[in-house]
Short mmCIF file of C-alpha atoms in Angstrom, two decimals:
data_model
loop_
_atom_site.label_atom_id
_atom_site.label_comp_id
_atom_site.label_asym_id
_atom_site.label_seq_id
_atom_site.Cartn_x
_atom_site.Cartn_y
_atom_site.Cartn_z
CA MET A 290 9.22 -0.12 -8.84
CA ASP A 291 7.38 1.95 -10.59
CA SER A 292 8.65 5.35 -8.44
CA LYS A 293 11.00 6.32 -6.53
CA LEU A 294 10.92 5.65 -2.19
CA THR A 295 10.89 9.07 -0.09
CA ILE A 296 13.64 8.51 2.36
CA GLY A 297 14.60 10.97 5.29
CA ILE A 298 18.22 11.12 6.39
CA SER A 299 20.51 13.30 8.21
CA ALA A 300 22.01 15.68 6.08
CA CYS A 301 25.79 15.08 6.60
CA VAL A 302 25.15 11.38 5.55
CA LEU A 303 24.27 12.59 2.28
CA GLY A 304 27.44 14.23 2.19
CA GLN A 305 26.00 17.88 3.23
CA LYS A 306 29.18 20.10 5.43
CA VAL A 307 26.82 20.72 8.28
CA ARG A 308 28.44 19.07 11.09
CA PHE A 309 30.11 20.73 14.06
CA ASN A 310 33.60 21.39 12.51
CA ALA A 311 32.29 21.63 8.79
CA GLY A 312 32.27 18.42 7.85
CA HIS A 313 30.31 15.35 7.05
CA LYS A 314 29.70 11.99 7.25
CA ARG A 315 28.71 10.46 3.59
CA SER A 316 27.56 7.32 2.91
CA ALA A 317 29.06 6.02 -0.35
CA PHE A 318 26.24 3.20 0.02
CA CYS A 319 23.21 5.90 0.36
CA THR A 320 24.60 8.21 -2.23
CA ASP A 321 25.86 5.90 -4.88
CA GLN A 322 23.53 2.96 -4.65
CA LEU A 323 20.43 3.60 -2.63
CA GLY A 324 20.26 7.15 -4.44
CA GLU A 325 19.11 5.30 -7.55
CA PHE A 326 16.26 3.77 -6.15
CA ALA A 327 15.18 6.73 -3.47
CA ASP A 328 14.84 10.59 -3.40
CA PHE A 329 16.25 11.86 -0.19
CA VAL A 330 14.76 14.17 2.36
CA PRO A 331 18.31 16.16 4.41
CA VAL A 332 17.60 17.46 7.51
CA CYS A 333 20.04 18.82 10.06
CA PRO A 334 18.20 19.49 13.36
CA GLU A 335 21.31 21.91 14.71
CA VAL A 336 21.46 23.95 11.03
CA ALA A 337 17.59 23.95 11.38
CA ILE A 338 17.34 25.61 14.74
CA GLY A 339 19.64 28.22 13.93
CA LEU A 340 23.09 26.96 15.05
CA PRO A 341 26.29 27.99 12.56
CA THR A 342 28.32 25.80 10.78
CA PRO A 343 30.98 25.43 12.06
CA ARG A 344 29.88 25.99 15.78
CA PRO A 345 30.64 24.49 18.99
CA THR A 346 30.33 20.88 20.11
CA ILE A 347 27.15 19.93 21.72
CA ARG A 348 26.34 17.22 23.90
CA GLN A 349 23.81 15.38 26.09
CA ILE A 350 24.24 16.01 29.67
CA LEU A 351 22.27 13.97 32.65
CA ASN A 352 21.94 16.17 35.73
CA ASP A 353 19.14 15.47 38.37
CA ASP A 354 17.55 12.87 36.36
CA ILE A 355 16.94 15.25 33.43
CA ILE A 356 18.93 15.19 29.96
CA THR A 357 19.61 18.36 28.32
CA VAL A 358 21.48 19.36 25.15
CA SER A 359 24.22 22.24 24.97
CA GLN A 360 27.62 22.83 25.27
CA PRO A 361 30.07 20.98 27.61
CA ASP A 362 29.92 23.73 30.34
CA GLY A 363 26.25 23.58 30.15
CA SER A 364 25.86 26.67 28.85
CA GLY A 365 23.84 27.42 25.05
CA ASP A 366 21.08 24.96 25.92
CA VAL A 367 19.16 23.82 22.91
CA THR A 368 17.24 21.06 24.23
CA GLN A 369 13.64 22.64 23.95
CA ALA A 370 14.54 23.94 20.64
CA LEU A 371 15.51 20.33 19.36
CA LYS A 372 12.16 18.73 20.82
CA ASP A 373 10.20 21.41 19.22
CA PHE A 374 11.49 20.98 15.86
CA GLY A 375 11.47 16.79 15.71
CA GLN A 376 8.07 16.91 16.52
CA ALA A 377 7.42 19.64 13.96
CA HIS A 378 9.60 17.65 11.41
CA ALA A 379 7.93 14.10 12.33
CA LYS A 380 4.86 15.44 11.23
CA THR A 381 6.63 15.39 7.55
CA THR A 382 7.60 12.02 7.46
CA PHE A 383 4.62 10.19 7.47
CA ASP A 384 4.62 9.60 3.76
CA MET A 385 8.30 8.49 3.76
CA ALA A 386 9.57 4.95 3.37
CA GLY A 387 12.29 4.93 5.85
CA PHE A 388 14.75 7.57 7.73
CA ILE A 389 18.55 7.24 7.95
CA PHE A 390 20.25 8.84 11.09
CA CYS A 391 23.72 9.75 11.91
CA ALA A 392 24.86 7.46 14.49
CA LYS A 393 26.24 8.73 17.96
CA SER A 394 24.94 12.17 17.17
CA PRO A 395 23.41 14.02 20.23
CA THR A 396 20.66 14.83 17.99
CA CYS A 397 19.88 12.23 15.63
CA GLY A 398 21.53 8.95 17.04
CA MET A 399 18.97 5.93 16.99
CA GLU A 400 20.77 4.53 20.43
CA ARG A 401 23.64 4.60 22.05
CA VAL A 402 24.47 7.90 22.44
CA LYS A 403 26.79 9.17 24.66
CA VAL A 404 25.48 10.87 27.93
CA TYR A 405 27.58 13.10 29.95
CA TYR A 406 27.47 13.54 33.53
CA HIS A 407 26.85 16.82 34.97
CA HIS A 408 30.29 17.09 37.07
CA GLY A 409 32.26 16.30 34.00
CA LYS A 410 33.66 12.81 35.19
CA GLY A 411 32.90 10.00 32.67
CA SER A 412 29.81 9.30 30.44
CA ALA A 413 27.21 6.32 29.41
CA SER A 414 26.04 4.82 26.47
CA THR A 415 22.54 4.98 26.77
CA GLY A 416 21.09 8.30 25.00
CA VAL A 417 18.53 8.64 22.31
CA GLY A 418 18.78 11.75 19.83
CA VAL A 419 16.54 14.34 20.54
CA PHE A 420 15.55 15.00 17.23
CA ALA A 421 15.49 11.20 16.37
CA GLU A 422 13.38 10.58 19.47
CA GLN A 423 10.65 12.31 18.36
CA VAL A 424 10.96 11.12 15.06
CA MET A 425 10.35 7.37 15.77
CA GLN A 426 7.99 7.91 18.98
CA ALA A 427 5.79 9.69 16.12
CA ASN A 428 5.69 6.53 13.74
CA PRO A 429 6.36 3.95 15.01
CA CYS A 430 6.01 1.77 12.05
CA LEU A 431 8.57 3.99 10.16
CA PRO A 432 11.75 2.07 9.01
CA VAL A 433 14.85 3.66 10.72
CA GLU A 434 18.80 2.85 10.78
CA GLU A 435 22.07 4.72 11.35
CA ASN A 436 24.35 5.23 8.67
CA ASP A 437 27.37 3.09 10.57
CA ARG A 438 24.95 -0.18 10.68
CA LEU A 439 24.30 0.01 7.81
CA ASN A 440 27.93 -1.17 7.20
CA ASP A 441 26.61 -4.82 8.57
CA PRO A 442 25.44 -7.00 5.44
CA VAL A 443 22.87 -8.59 8.14
CA ILE A 444 21.54 -4.97 9.18
CA LYS A 445 21.71 -3.29 5.64
CA GLU A 446 19.29 -6.00 4.20
CA ASN A 447 16.65 -5.94 7.01
CA PHE A 448 16.62 -2.40 6.63
CA ILE A 449 16.69 -2.32 2.72
CA THR A 450 13.93 -4.82 2.86
CA ARG A 451 11.72 -2.80 5.44
CA ILE A 452 11.98 0.39 3.70
CA PHE A 453 10.22 -1.16 0.14
CA VAL A 454 7.50 -2.95 1.88
CA TYR A 455 6.78 0.04 3.81
CA HIS A 456 6.61 1.89 0.35
CA ARG A 457 4.36 -0.62 -1.01
CA TRP A 458 2.31 -0.43 2.07
CA LEU A 459 1.98 3.49 1.83
CA LYS A 460 1.28 3.12 -2.36
CA THR A 461 -1.45 0.71 -0.99
CA ARG A 462 -3.05 2.88 1.05
CA LYS A 463 -2.81 6.06 -1.15
CA SER A 464 -4.68 3.64 -3.65
CA GLY A 465 -7.54 3.44 -1.50
CA LEU A 466 -7.81 0.82 1.10
CA THR A 467 -10.12 -2.38 0.97
CA LYS A 468 -10.27 -5.16 2.81
CA HIS A 469 -9.50 -6.92 -0.40
CA LYS A 470 -6.38 -5.05 -0.73
CA LEU A 471 -5.27 -5.50 2.67
CA ILE A 472 -4.99 -9.17 1.83
CA THR A 473 -3.72 -9.13 -0.96
CA PHE A 474 -0.98 -7.08 -0.07
CA HIS A 475 -0.43 -9.75 3.60
CA ARG A 476 -0.90 -12.70 0.56
CA ALA A 477 2.05 -11.31 -1.42
CA HIS A 478 4.28 -10.77 1.67
CA LYS A 479 3.48 -13.96 4.02
CA TYR A 480 6.63 -15.78 3.13
CA LEU A 481 8.85 -12.76 4.05
CA VAL A 482 7.07 -12.33 7.56
CA MET A 483 7.71 -16.20 7.62
CA SER A 484 11.78 -15.98 7.53
CA HIS A 485 12.00 -13.11 9.78
CA HIS A 486 9.06 -14.72 12.95
CA ILE A 487 7.16 -17.51 12.64
CA GLU A 488 5.03 -16.24 15.49
CA SER A 489 3.96 -12.91 13.95
CA TYR A 490 3.02 -14.88 10.48
CA ARG A 491 0.25 -16.80 12.31
CA ALA A 492 -0.88 -13.60 14.22
CA LEU A 493 -1.58 -11.50 11.44
CA GLY A 494 -2.80 -14.03 9.51
CA GLN A 495 -5.45 -14.35 12.49
CA LEU A 496 -5.76 -10.84 12.66
CA LEU A 497 -7.01 -10.59 8.73
CA ALA A 498 -9.51 -13.28 9.72
CA ARG A 499 -11.41 -11.36 12.25
CA ALA A 500 -14.56 -9.69 10.87
CA ASP A 501 -15.18 -7.51 13.87
CA GLN A 502 -13.31 -4.53 13.31
CA PRO A 503 -13.63 -1.51 11.53
CA LEU A 504 -11.13 -1.37 8.37
CA GLU A 505 -9.03 1.12 9.48
CA GLN A 506 -8.03 -0.06 12.76
CA GLN A 507 -7.20 -3.11 11.13
CA ALA A 508 -5.29 -1.89 8.89
CA ASP A 509 -3.02 0.14 11.28
CA GLN A 510 -2.88 -3.16 13.70
CA TYR A 511 -1.77 -4.83 10.72
CA ILE A 512 1.36 -2.76 9.44
CA LEU A 513 2.30 -2.11 12.61
CA GLY A 514 2.66 -5.68 13.44
CA LEU A 515 4.62 -6.38 10.02
CA MET A 516 7.15 -3.93 10.33
CA THR A 517 7.52 -5.18 13.91
CA ALA A 518 7.95 -8.41 12.92
CA LEU A 519 10.43 -7.54 9.85
CA LYS A 520 12.50 -5.66 12.43
CA ILE A 521 13.28 -9.09 13.62
CA LYS A 522 16.21 -10.51 11.86
CA ALA A 523 16.04 -13.51 10.07
CA THR A 524 18.59 -16.09 10.33
CA ARG A 525 19.93 -19.13 8.78
CA LYS A 526 17.35 -21.44 10.82
CA SER A 527 14.05 -19.26 9.62
CA HIS A 528 15.23 -18.64 6.00
CA THR A 529 15.81 -22.74 5.77
CA ASN A 530 12.14 -23.13 7.09
CA THR A 531 10.57 -20.88 4.40
CA LEU A 532 13.20 -22.25 1.59
CA GLN A 533 11.76 -25.59 2.63
CA HIS A 534 7.90 -24.20 2.08
CA LEU A 535 8.97 -22.93 -0.99
CA GLN A 536 10.74 -26.04 -1.95
CA GLY A 537 7.01 -28.15 -1.26
CA TYR A 538 5.27 -26.40 -4.41
CA PHE A 539 7.60 -28.18 -6.50
CA LYS A 540 7.28 -31.44 -5.23
CA LYS A 541 4.85 -32.48 -8.57
CA GLN A 542 6.77 -31.00 -10.99
CA LEU A 543 10.44 -31.85 -10.07
CA THR A 544 12.32 -34.98 -10.97
CA ALA A 545 14.16 -36.77 -8.28
CA GLU A 546 17.34 -35.44 -9.23
CA LYS A 547 16.15 -32.22 -9.30
CA LYS A 548 14.44 -32.28 -5.86
CA GLN A 549 17.76 -33.76 -4.54
CA ALA A 550 19.83 -30.97 -6.05
CA LEU A 551 17.30 -28.21 -4.72
CA SER A 552 17.72 -29.67 -0.78
CA GLU A 553 21.67 -29.62 -1.27
CA GLU A 554 21.76 -26.39 -2.19
CA ILE A 555 19.20 -25.42 0.82
CA ASN A 556 21.11 -27.39 3.39
CA ALA A 557 24.31 -25.82 2.51
CA TYR A 558 22.82 -22.71 3.35
CA ARG A 559 21.79 -23.60 6.31
CA GLU A 560 25.07 -24.99 7.33
CA GLY A 561 26.94 -21.55 6.51
CA TYR A 562 28.60 -23.05 2.97
CA SER A 563 26.72 -20.71 0.71
CA PRO A 564 25.00 -17.65 0.39
CA LEU A 565 21.16 -17.14 0.15
CA LEU A 566 20.98 -16.18 -3.17
CA VAL A 567 22.31 -19.46 -4.51
CA PRO A 568 18.72 -21.51 -3.17
CA LEU A 569 16.21 -18.53 -3.64
CA THR A 570 18.29 -18.68 -7.68
CA LEU A 571 17.36 -22.09 -8.05
CA ILE A 572 13.89 -21.86 -6.67
CA ASN A 573 13.17 -18.63 -9.24
CA HIS A 574 14.56 -20.88 -12.25
CA HIS A 575 12.15 -23.66 -11.11
CA LEU A 576 9.46 -21.10 -10.69
CA LYS A 577 10.38 -20.34 -14.51
CA GLU A 578 9.78 -23.60 -15.84
CA PHE A 579 6.83 -24.41 -13.65
CA PRO A 580 4.51 -21.26 -12.96
CA ASN A 581 2.90 -20.14 -10.00
CA GLU A 582 1.03 -17.29 -9.77
CA TYR A 583 0.72 -17.35 -5.81
CA LEU A 584 4.77 -17.94 -5.55
CA SER A 585 5.26 -15.52 -8.41
CA ASP A 586 3.81 -12.25 -6.18
CA GLN A 587 5.99 -13.41 -2.84
CA VAL A 588 7.86 -10.89 -2.09
CA TYR A 589 9.95 -12.99 -0.43
CA LEU A 590 11.86 -13.86 -3.85
CA THR A 591 12.53 -10.11 -4.78
CA PRO A 592 12.47 -7.96 -1.51
CA HIS A 593 14.65 -5.02 -3.16
CA PRO A 594 16.30 -4.18 -6.69
CA LYS A 595 18.48 -7.18 -7.75
CA GLU A 596 21.21 -4.06 -8.45
CA LEU A 597 21.71 -3.61 -4.48
CA LYS A 598 23.14 -7.04 -4.39
CA LEU A 599 22.35 -7.54 -0.93
CA ARG A 600 21.98 -10.92 -1.02
CA TYR A 601 25.33 -11.93 -2.10
CA GLY A 602 27.44 -11.89 1.28
CA TYR A 603 25.45 -13.81 3.55
#
């Protein structure tokens, strides 16, 4: 990768002491690992709208089907200020490869934010952070995730895959989009999208085969379809299907013994006895021995830097 990703991030996740209690929620993965490949753009909505640090806690409160953000007693309503800031900041995210939000925050939580009833009795984890909501609505293609969820290896790998794909897309568009570049981009991502959602794999191919749409409109539909498909977590079954397709490219080059060895590794992965990295490593080994330009270009084989070690654990 010849340039770093630009990623928006809740400032507290980056280690800045901006929480209500002057604490932080630093993510070691973000700062120590992902930070090697990304430039972060930190933001704290509360501080941005003028709240002090430390400060009284704020929460989402439901009253007559309207959710407001204020102190627990209803004072200090900052709902509109947060919405206005969120809408303004969202306009700066279109050149970002992703955004990492602070989980459960009334401003930055992507989902399952606590919404308290105005009478003070109980709550429901049904809210979305006011700031996060504005960012996500403004840019539906933008890969987003929460800091806590990045502790899950499957969710982490899914998110990191998406931000690197989106980074490549932003670079492609910035270079001046053409139909050839769009087709080339899709060609390199075909097996990746197959591993996530086979129906989208077919639909995206059909979309690009059409000649009756302006290029910009087609490109917008394509990237929305691609990023939506990649949100779907790949499974052992879908990975196995993809691996078997890749295996087919070597049917004329490999000896019977090597074919059997690759089949056994793919099956071992399918049954949960080994991680995805094992059959992929063998496929990459065969690709070096028997070069194939089409396969070499496939993002699926190396969707993110090996240094992140994201395919070791599942």
